[in-house]
């Protein structure tokens, strides 16, 4: 499970959070009022996500990155296509 940290706390603790991402191989979700706003990830994970998203323009809004390893020590990522949620008024 990803660690969640309120943005107000992250401001005061950014250096430690960055160390957790870099050295502890954590993903940290920044939240405001309990709602996810952004995620801190390692450069390797960001590069992988960019690679996946650039491989198909249609994937930009429809890709989820899933940790398939079950262990943070042996991180394996996979992409899974997620059908976009299209409201009837958007058609």
mmCIF file of C-alpha atoms in Angstrom:
data_model
loop_
_atom_site.group_PDB
_atom_site.id
_atom_site.type_symbol
_atom_site.label_atom_id
_atom_site.label_comp_id
_atom_site.label_asym_id
_atom_site.label_seq_id
_atom_site.Cartn_x
_atom_site.Cartn_y
_atom_site.Cartn_z
ATOM 1 C CA UNK A 1 0.000 0.000 0.000
ATOM 2 C CA UNK A 2 1.181 3.476 -0.857
ATOM 3 C CA UNK A 3 1.944 5.869 1.972
ATOM 4 C CA UNK A 4 -0.357 8.917 2.099
ATOM 5 C CA UNK A 5 0.829 12.280 3.391
ATOM 6 C CA UNK A 6 -1.166 15.528 3.570
ATOM 7 C CA UNK A 7 0.368 18.346 1.500
ATOM 8 C CA UNK A 8 0.661 20.529 4.604
ATOM 9 C CA UNK A 9 2.808 17.870 6.281
ATOM 10 C CA UNK A 10 4.786 17.245 3.080
ATOM 11 C CA UNK A 11 5.847 20.902 2.948
ATOM 12 C CA UNK A 12 7.508 20.572 6.325
ATOM 13 C CA UNK A 13 8.953 17.114 5.668
ATOM 14 C CA UNK A 14 9.842 17.163 1.958
ATOM 15 C CA UNK A 15 13.487 16.181 2.409
ATOM 16 C CA UNK A 16 12.576 13.072 4.408
ATOM 17 C CA UNK A 17 9.830 12.122 1.933
ATOM 18 C CA UNK A 18 12.255 12.390 -0.979
ATOM 19 C CA UNK A 19 14.682 10.132 0.888
ATOM 20 C CA UNK A 20 11.899 7.579 1.433
ATOM 21 C CA UNK A 21 11.201 7.566 -2.309
ATOM 22 C CA UNK A 22 14.846 7.412 -3.370
ATOM 23 C CA UNK A 23 16.319 5.099 -0.738
ATOM 24 C CA UNK A 24 13.268 3.328 0.664
ATOM 25 C CA UNK A 25 11.672 2.690 -2.745
ATOM 26 C CA UNK A 26 8.374 4.125 -1.510
ATOM 27 C CA UNK A 27 5.626 5.750 -3.513
ATOM 28 C CA UNK A 28 4.055 8.584 -1.563
ATOM 29 C CA UNK A 29 0.626 10.012 -2.346
ATOM 30 C CA UNK A 30 0.191 13.671 -1.459
ATOM 31 C CA UNK A 31 -3.335 14.440 -0.291
ATOM 32 C CA UNK A 32 -5.542 17.399 0.544
ATOM 33 C CA UNK A 33 -8.662 16.783 2.630
ATOM 34 C CA UNK A 34 -8.133 13.050 2.083
ATOM 35 C CA UNK A 35 -8.138 13.360 -1.719
ATOM 36 C CA UNK A 36 -5.054 12.285 -3.710
ATOM 37 C CA UNK A 37 -3.407 15.188 -5.540
ATOM 38 C CA UNK A 38 -0.024 13.866 -6.673
ATOM 39 C CA UNK A 39 2.362 10.973 -6.174
ATOM 40 C CA UNK A 40 6.082 11.109 -5.468
ATOM 41 C CA UNK A 41 7.835 8.326 -7.392
ATOM 42 C CA UNK A 42 11.404 7.477 -8.289
ATOM 43 C CA UNK A 43 12.866 8.723 -11.564
ATOM 44 C CA UNK A 44 12.893 5.122 -12.827
ATOM 45 C CA UNK A 45 9.149 4.733 -12.255
ATOM 46 C CA UNK A 46 8.456 8.118 -13.840
ATOM 47 C CA UNK A 47 10.538 7.146 -16.881
ATOM 48 C CA UNK A 48 8.653 3.860 -17.189
ATOM 49 C CA UNK A 49 5.319 5.661 -16.990
ATOM 50 C CA UNK A 50 6.434 8.190 -19.637
ATOM 51 C CA UNK A 51 7.540 5.336 -21.887
ATOM 52 C CA UNK A 52 4.214 3.547 -21.541
ATOM 53 C CA UNK A 53 2.185 6.676 -22.108
ATOM 54 C CA UNK A 54 4.198 7.794 -25.127
ATOM 55 C CA UNK A 55 3.819 4.389 -26.789
ATOM 56 C CA UNK A 56 0.174 5.144 -27.571
ATOM 57 C CA UNK A 57 -1.564 8.547 -27.468
ATOM 58 C CA UNK A 58 -4.820 6.861 -26.433
ATOM 59 C CA UNK A 59 -3.114 5.461 -23.337
ATOM 60 C CA UNK A 60 -2.395 8.878 -21.783
ATOM 61 C CA UNK A 61 -5.581 8.878 -19.735
ATOM 62 C CA UNK A 62 -6.147 5.158 -19.505
ATOM 63 C CA UNK A 63 -3.081 3.533 -17.958
ATOM 64 C CA UNK A 64 -2.677 2.279 -14.424
ATOM 65 C CA UNK A 65 0.717 1.245 -13.145
ATOM 66 C CA UNK A 66 0.419 -1.843 -10.989
ATOM 67 C CA UNK A 67 3.045 -3.240 -8.619
ATOM 68 C CA UNK A 68 2.971 -6.941 -9.503
ATOM 69 C CA UNK A 69 5.845 -8.097 -7.339
ATOM 70 C CA UNK A 70 4.190 -7.959 -3.931
ATOM 71 C CA UNK A 71 7.554 -6.785 -2.600
ATOM 72 C CA UNK A 72 9.162 -3.340 -2.647
ATOM 73 C CA UNK A 73 12.603 -5.000 -2.708
ATOM 74 C CA UNK A 74 11.981 -6.565 -6.112
ATOM 75 C CA UNK A 75 9.843 -3.994 -7.883
ATOM 76 C CA UNK A 76 8.157 -5.137 -11.043
ATOM 77 C CA UNK A 77 5.711 -2.858 -12.761
ATOM 78 C CA UNK A 78 3.074 -3.693 -15.316
ATOM 79 C CA UNK A 79 0.697 -1.507 -17.275
ATOM 80 C CA UNK A 80 -2.953 -2.343 -17.404
ATOM 81 C CA UNK A 81 -5.387 -0.656 -19.793
ATOM 82 C CA UNK A 82 -8.305 0.920 -17.997
ATOM 83 C CA UNK A 83 -11.404 1.730 -19.996
ATOM 84 C CA UNK A 84 -12.020 5.492 -19.735
ATOM 85 C CA UNK A 85 -15.110 6.433 -17.763
ATOM 86 C CA UNK A 86 -17.179 8.289 -20.356
ATOM 87 C CA UNK A 87 -20.300 10.001 -19.100
ATOM 88 C CA UNK A 88 -23.322 9.980 -21.403
ATOM 89 C CA UNK A 89 -23.279 13.799 -21.612
ATOM 90 C CA UNK A 90 -19.710 13.636 -23.029
ATOM 91 C CA UNK A 91 -20.810 11.634 -26.080
#
